[in-house]
PDB file of C-alpha atoms in Angstrom:
ATOM      1  CA  MET W   1       0.000   0.000   0.000  1.00 75.00           C
ATOM      2  CA  SER W   2       1.370   3.422  -0.895  1.00 87.00           C
ATOM      3  CA  LYS W   3       2.174   6.035   1.720  1.00 88.00           C
ATOM      4  CA  LYS W   4      -0.571   8.334   0.367  1.00 91.00           C
ATOM      5  CA  THR W   5      -3.153   5.552   0.631  1.00 92.00           C
ATOM      6  CA  ARG W   6      -2.057   4.757   4.197  1.00 90.00           C
ATOM      7  CA  LYS W   7      -2.393   8.424   5.189  1.00 93.00           C
ATOM      8  CA  MET W   8      -5.864   8.635   3.672  1.00 95.00           C
ATOM      9  CA  THR W   9      -6.971   5.387   5.293  1.00 95.00           C
ATOM     10  CA  LEU W  10      -5.651   6.425   8.678  1.00 94.00           C
ATOM     11  CA  SER W  11      -7.344   9.829   8.380  1.00 96.00           C
ATOM     12  CA  ALA W  12     -10.635   8.147   7.493  1.00 97.00           C
ATOM     13  CA  LEU W  13     -10.301   5.851  10.513  1.00 97.00           C
ATOM     14  CA  PHE W  14      -9.597   8.828  12.799  1.00 98.00           C
ATOM     15  CA  ALA W  15     -12.605  10.695  11.367  1.00 98.00           C
ATOM     16  CA  ALA W  16     -14.843   7.677  11.958  1.00 98.00           C
ATOM     17  CA  LEU W  17     -13.645   7.336  15.560  1.00 98.00           C
ATOM     18  CA  THR W  18     -14.261  11.051  16.072  1.00 98.00           C
ATOM     19  CA  VAL W  19     -17.842  10.738  14.823  1.00 98.00           C
ATOM     20  CA  ILE W  20     -18.408   7.778  17.138  1.00 97.00           C
ATOM     21  CA  LEU W  21     -17.278   9.830  20.139  1.00 97.00           C
ATOM     22  CA  LEU W  22     -19.428  12.779  19.036  1.00 97.00           C
ATOM     23  CA  TYR W  23     -22.420  10.454  18.774  1.00 96.00           C
ATOM     24  CA  ILE W  24     -21.788   9.041  22.247  1.00 96.00           C
ATOM     25  CA  ALA W  25     -21.385  12.600  23.594  1.00 94.00           C
ATOM     26  CA  SER W  26     -24.765  13.523  22.152  1.00 91.00           C
ATOM     27  CA  VAL W  27     -26.592  10.705  23.932  1.00 92.00           C
ATOM     28  CA  TRP W  28     -24.578  10.846  27.152  1.00 88.00           C
ATOM     29  CA  PRO W  29     -24.863  14.510  28.171  1.00 73.00           C
ATOM     30  CA  THR W  30     -23.031  14.236  31.509  1.00 84.00           C
ATOM     31  CA  GLY W  31     -19.762  13.524  29.707  1.00 84.00           C
ATOM     32  CA  ARG W  32     -20.318  15.831  26.735  1.00 86.00           C
ATOM     33  CA  PHE W  33     -17.340  18.180  27.180  1.00 88.00           C
ATOM     34  CA  GLY W  34     -14.948  15.369  28.047  1.00 92.00           C
ATOM     35  CA  LEU W  35     -16.004  13.194  25.136  1.00 95.00           C
ATOM     36  CA  VAL W  36     -15.861  16.055  22.639  1.00 95.00           C
ATOM     37  CA  ALA W  37     -12.409  16.988  23.972  1.00 95.00           C
ATOM     38  CA  ALA W  38     -11.367  13.338  23.652  1.00 96.00           C
ATOM     39  CA  ALA W  39     -12.664  13.335  20.072  1.00 97.00           C
ATOM     40  CA  SER W  40     -10.152  16.071  19.267  1.00 97.00           C
ATOM     41  CA  LEU W  41      -7.343  13.626  20.067  1.00 97.00           C
ATOM     42  CA  PHE W  42      -7.997  11.876  16.755  1.00 98.00           C
ATOM     43  CA  ALA W  43      -7.277  15.079  14.818  1.00 98.00           C
ATOM     44  CA  ALA W  44      -4.091  15.450  16.874  1.00 98.00           C
ATOM     45  CA  ALA W  45      -3.135  11.860  16.021  1.00 97.00           C
ATOM     46  CA  ALA W  46      -3.716  12.632  12.339  1.00 97.00           C
ATOM     47  CA  VAL W  47      -1.346  15.610  12.636  1.00 97.00           C
ATOM     48  CA  VAL W  48       1.305  13.420  14.286  1.00 96.00           C
ATOM     49  CA  GLU W  49       0.969  10.635  11.728  1.00 95.00           C
ATOM     50  CA  ALA W  50       0.325  12.491   8.486  1.00 94.00           C
ATOM     51  CA  GLY W  51       0.662  16.258   8.962  1.00 95.00           C
ATOM     52  CA  LEU W  52      -1.538  19.316   9.333  1.00 97.00           C
ATOM     53  CA  GLY W  53      -3.488  18.649   6.138  1.00 96.00           C
ATOM     54  CA  SER W  54      -4.649  15.293   7.447  1.00 97.00           C
ATOM     55  CA  GLY W  55      -5.599  16.877  10.768  1.00 98.00           C
ATOM     56  CA  PHE W  56      -7.743  19.470   8.997  1.00 98.00           C
ATOM     57  CA  ALA W  57      -9.256  16.727   6.811  1.00 98.00           C
ATOM     58  CA  VAL W  58     -10.216  14.698   9.911  1.00 98.00           C
ATOM     59  CA  PHE W  59     -11.757  17.842  11.406  1.00 98.00           C
ATOM     60  CA  ALA W  60     -13.727  18.769   8.273  1.00 98.00           C
ATOM     61  CA  VAL W  61     -15.017  15.277   7.529  1.00 98.00           C
ATOM     62  CA  SER W  62     -15.970  14.443  11.107  1.00 98.00           C
ATOM     63  CA  ALA W  63     -17.634  17.851  11.617  1.00 98.00           C
ATOM     64  CA  ALA W  64     -19.719  17.435   8.453  1.00 98.00           C
ATOM     65  CA  ILE W  65     -20.708  13.838   9.185  1.00 98.00           C
ATOM     66  CA  GLY W  66     -21.336  14.687  12.830  1.00 97.00           C
ATOM     67  CA  MET W  67     -23.758  17.443  11.875  1.00 97.00           C
ATOM     68  CA  LEU W  68     -25.546  15.047   9.533  1.00 97.00           C
ATOM     69  CA  ILE W  69     -25.953  11.985  11.737  1.00 97.00           C
ATOM     70  CA  VAL W  70     -25.543  12.965  15.391  1.00 95.00           C
ATOM     71  CA  PRO W  71     -29.024  13.400  16.918  1.00 92.00           C
ATOM     72  CA  ASN W  72     -28.159  16.211  19.354  1.00 88.00           C
ATOM     73  CA  ARG W  73     -26.235  19.014  17.637  1.00 89.00           C
ATOM     74  CA  ALA W  74     -24.554  20.281  20.830  1.00 88.00           C
ATOM     75  CA  ALA W  75     -21.614  17.843  20.613  1.00 91.00           C
ATOM     76  CA  PRO W  76     -20.792  18.487  16.938  1.00 95.00           C
ATOM     77  CA  LEU W  77     -21.155  22.243  17.497  1.00 93.00           C
ATOM     78  CA  LEU W  78     -18.693  22.150  20.417  1.00 91.00           C
ATOM     79  CA  TYR W  79     -16.358  20.219  18.154  1.00 96.00           C
ATOM     80  CA  ILE W  80     -16.769  22.679  15.272  1.00 96.00           C
ATOM     81  CA  PHE W  81     -16.420  25.837  17.343  1.00 94.00           C
ATOM     82  CA  PHE W  82     -13.330  24.824  19.292  1.00 94.00           C
ATOM     83  CA  PHE W  83     -12.211  21.274  19.979  1.00 96.00           C
ATOM     84  CA  GLY W  84     -12.026  20.052  16.385  1.00 97.00           C
ATOM     85  CA  TYR W  85      -9.619  22.579  14.933  1.00 98.00           C
ATOM     86  CA  TYR W  86      -7.641  23.223  18.117  1.00 98.00           C
ATOM     87  CA  PRO W  87      -5.090  20.387  17.597  1.00 98.00           C
ATOM     88  CA  MET W  88      -3.947  21.976  14.333  1.00 98.00           C
ATOM     89  CA  VAL W  89      -3.935  25.491  15.801  1.00 98.00           C
ATOM     90  CA  LYS W  90      -1.986  24.159  18.796  1.00 98.00           C
ATOM     91  CA  SER W  91       0.553  22.562  16.457  1.00 98.00           C
ATOM     92  CA  LEU W  92       1.039  25.825  14.590  1.00 98.00           C
ATOM     93  CA  ILE W  93       1.236  27.959  17.744  1.00 98.00           C
ATOM     94  CA  GLU W  94       3.780  25.645  19.368  1.00 97.00           C
ATOM     95  CA  ARG W  95       6.142  26.289  16.452  1.00 97.00           C
ATOM     96  CA  VAL W  96       6.403  29.928  17.607  1.00 97.00           C
ATOM     97  CA  LYS W  97       9.418  30.685  19.801  1.00 97.00           C
ATOM     98  CA  GLY W  98       8.704  31.686  23.372  1.00 97.00           C
ATOM     99  CA  THR W  99       6.430  29.966  25.858  1.00 96.00           C
ATOM    100  CA  VAL W 100       4.771  33.216  26.963  1.00 97.00           C
ATOM    101  CA  LEU W 101       3.903  34.164  23.377  1.00 98.00           C
ATOM    102  CA  GLN W 102       2.548  30.662  22.774  1.00 98.00           C
ATOM    103  CA  TRP W 103       0.247  30.952  25.799  1.00 98.00           C
ATOM    104  CA  VAL W 104      -0.896  34.411  24.734  1.00 98.00           C
ATOM    105  CA  LEU W 105      -1.767  33.095  21.275  1.00 98.00           C
ATOM    106  CA  LYS W 106      -3.550  30.033  22.677  1.00 98.00           C
ATOM    107  CA  LEU W 107      -5.602  32.193  25.047  1.00 98.00           C
ATOM    108  CA  VAL W 108      -6.471  34.582  22.204  1.00 98.00           C
ATOM    109  CA  VAL W 109      -7.730  31.638  20.121  1.00 98.00           C
ATOM    110  CA  PHE W 110      -9.721  30.243  23.047  1.00 97.00           C
ATOM    111  CA  ASN W 111     -11.264  33.592  23.953  1.00 96.00           C
ATOM    112  CA  ALA W 112     -12.145  34.301  20.314  1.00 95.00           C
ATOM    113  CA  ALA W 113     -13.910  30.926  20.157  1.00 94.00           C
ATOM    114  CA  LEU W 114     -15.680  31.576  23.465  1.00 90.00           C
ATOM    115  CA  THR W 115     -16.774  35.002  22.231  1.00 87.00           C
ATOM    116  CA  ALA W 116     -18.164  33.489  19.019  1.00 88.00           C
ATOM    117  CA  ILE W 117     -20.026  30.881  21.044  1.00 84.00           C
ATOM    118  CA  TRP W 118     -21.274  33.585  23.428  1.00 80.00           C
ATOM    119  CA  PHE W 119     -22.690  35.697  20.595  1.00 80.00           C
ATOM    120  CA  LEU W 120     -24.134  32.774  18.631  1.00 81.00           C
ATOM    121  CA  PHE W 121     -25.528  30.785  21.539  1.00 75.00           C
ATOM    122  CA  GLY W 122     -25.720  33.441  24.244  1.00 66.00           C
ATOM    123  CA  GLU W 123     -29.328  32.723  25.124  1.00 60.00           C
ATOM    124  CA  LEU W 124     -28.383  29.184  26.088  1.00 55.00           C
ATOM    125  CA  LEU W 125     -25.427  30.352  28.142  1.00 52.00           C
ATOM    126  CA  VAL W 126     -27.405  33.108  29.875  1.00 49.00           C
ATOM    127  CA  GLY W 127     -30.042  30.540  30.783  1.00 50.00           C
ATOM    128  CA  PHE W 128     -27.318  28.361  32.269  1.00 50.00           C
ATOM    129  CA  LEU W 129     -25.171  31.057  33.918  1.00 51.00           C
ATOM    130  CA  GLY W 130     -27.788  33.712  34.621  1.00 53.00           C
ATOM    131  CA  TYR W 131     -27.610  37.425  33.966  1.00 55.00           C
ATOM    132  CA  GLY W 132     -25.184  39.871  35.505  1.00 58.00           C
ATOM    133  CA  HIS W 133     -21.820  38.262  36.054  1.00 68.00           C
ATOM    134  CA  GLY W 134     -22.488  35.323  33.719  1.00 67.00           C
ATOM    135  CA  ALA W 135     -19.979  36.515  31.126  1.00 74.00           C
ATOM    136  CA  LEU W 136     -17.301  37.083  33.759  1.00 81.00           C
ATOM    137  CA  ILE W 137     -17.871  33.592  35.142  1.00 80.00           C
ATOM    138  CA  ALA W 138     -17.787  32.092  31.643  1.00 79.00           C
ATOM    139  CA  TYR W 139     -14.537  33.820  30.692  1.00 89.00           C
ATOM    140  CA  LEU W 140     -12.661  33.340  33.968  1.00 93.00           C
ATOM    141  CA  GLY W 141     -13.802  29.759  34.472  1.00 92.00           C
ATOM    142  CA  GLY W 142     -13.363  29.009  30.796  1.00 92.00           C
ATOM    143  CA  ASN W 143      -9.782  30.285  30.739  1.00 97.00           C
ATOM    144  CA  VAL W 144      -8.845  28.232  33.794  1.00 97.00           C
ATOM    145  CA  ALA W 145     -10.486  25.149  32.270  1.00 95.00           C
ATOM    146  CA  PHE W 146      -8.749  25.828  28.956  1.00 97.00           C
ATOM    147  CA  VAL W 147      -5.278  26.012  30.542  1.00 98.00           C
ATOM    148  CA  LEU W 148      -5.926  22.699  32.298  1.00 97.00           C
ATOM    149  CA  PHE W 149      -7.285  21.212  29.070  1.00 97.00           C
ATOM    150  CA  ASP W 150      -4.243  22.328  27.069  1.00 98.00           C
ATOM    151  CA  TYR W 151      -1.842  20.924  29.657  1.00 97.00           C
ATOM    152  CA  GLY W 152      -3.653  17.573  29.744  1.00 97.00           C
ATOM    153  CA  PHE W 153      -4.016  17.534  25.965  1.00 97.00           C
ATOM    154  CA  THR W 154      -0.259  18.006  25.592  1.00 98.00           C
ATOM    155  CA  LYS W 155       0.373  15.088  27.954  1.00 98.00           C
ATOM    156  CA  LEU W 156      -2.030  12.870  25.990  1.00 97.00           C
ATOM    157  CA  ILE W 157      -0.390  13.799  22.682  1.00 97.00           C
ATOM    158  CA  TRP W 158       3.029  12.881  24.097  1.00 96.00           C
ATOM    159  CA  PHE W 159       1.585   9.618  25.420  1.00 96.00           C
ATOM    160  CA  TYR W 160       0.297   8.897  21.910  1.00 96.00           C
ATOM    161  CA  ILE W 161       3.684   9.718  20.363  1.00 95.00           C
ATOM    162  CA  ASP W 162       5.637   7.634  22.895  1.00 94.00           C
ATOM    163  CA  ARG W 163       3.375   4.590  23.146  1.00 93.00           C
ATOM    164  CA  ILE W 164       0.972   4.317  20.213  1.00 93.00           C
ATOM    165  CA  SER W 165       2.427   6.141  17.215  1.00 91.00           C
ATOM    166  CA  LYS W 166       5.246   3.634  16.735  1.00 86.00           C
ATOM    167  CA  LYS W 167       2.662   0.939  16.084  1.00 83.00           C
ATOM    168  CA  VAL W 168       0.637   3.073  13.645  1.00 77.00           C
ATOM    169  CA  ARG W 169       3.387   4.846  11.654  1.00 69.00           C
ATOM    170  CA  VAL W 170       2.453   5.691   8.076  1.00 56.00           C
TER     171      VAL W 170
END
């Protein structure tokens, strides 16, 4: 099998696994954020195995299929608005020199995504967080959660590289 065919096959497998996790997240609401975040690991694996293009392909295909077949749109929308493209953005940002600049860029990306979600789905968030200090709570809590997510995500990517990637190499 050619290298190009292996990359495409692996990307298709990662997209399928992503859609499965998005589907499970839609029917198991208590684990929605965790499962959608876990689904983003497959795009990260595609980046490790086959490059940024494959990561974006996994994101695009799984987002489109997720919106078509997942019964509750909340999980695919979370994936589309942040978790799905973040592995590729993270890869690009981590090429920039300077840890402080990397964190600034990551927080800018996160806050831009949160702002888009706030404006598009604000009524849902206001219903959940209430009026008044709801935005402050969302941004402060969200930034803390994001930093923890990014740290854990980095550890999981390194675990994949150290333990799994050698068995999957394209």
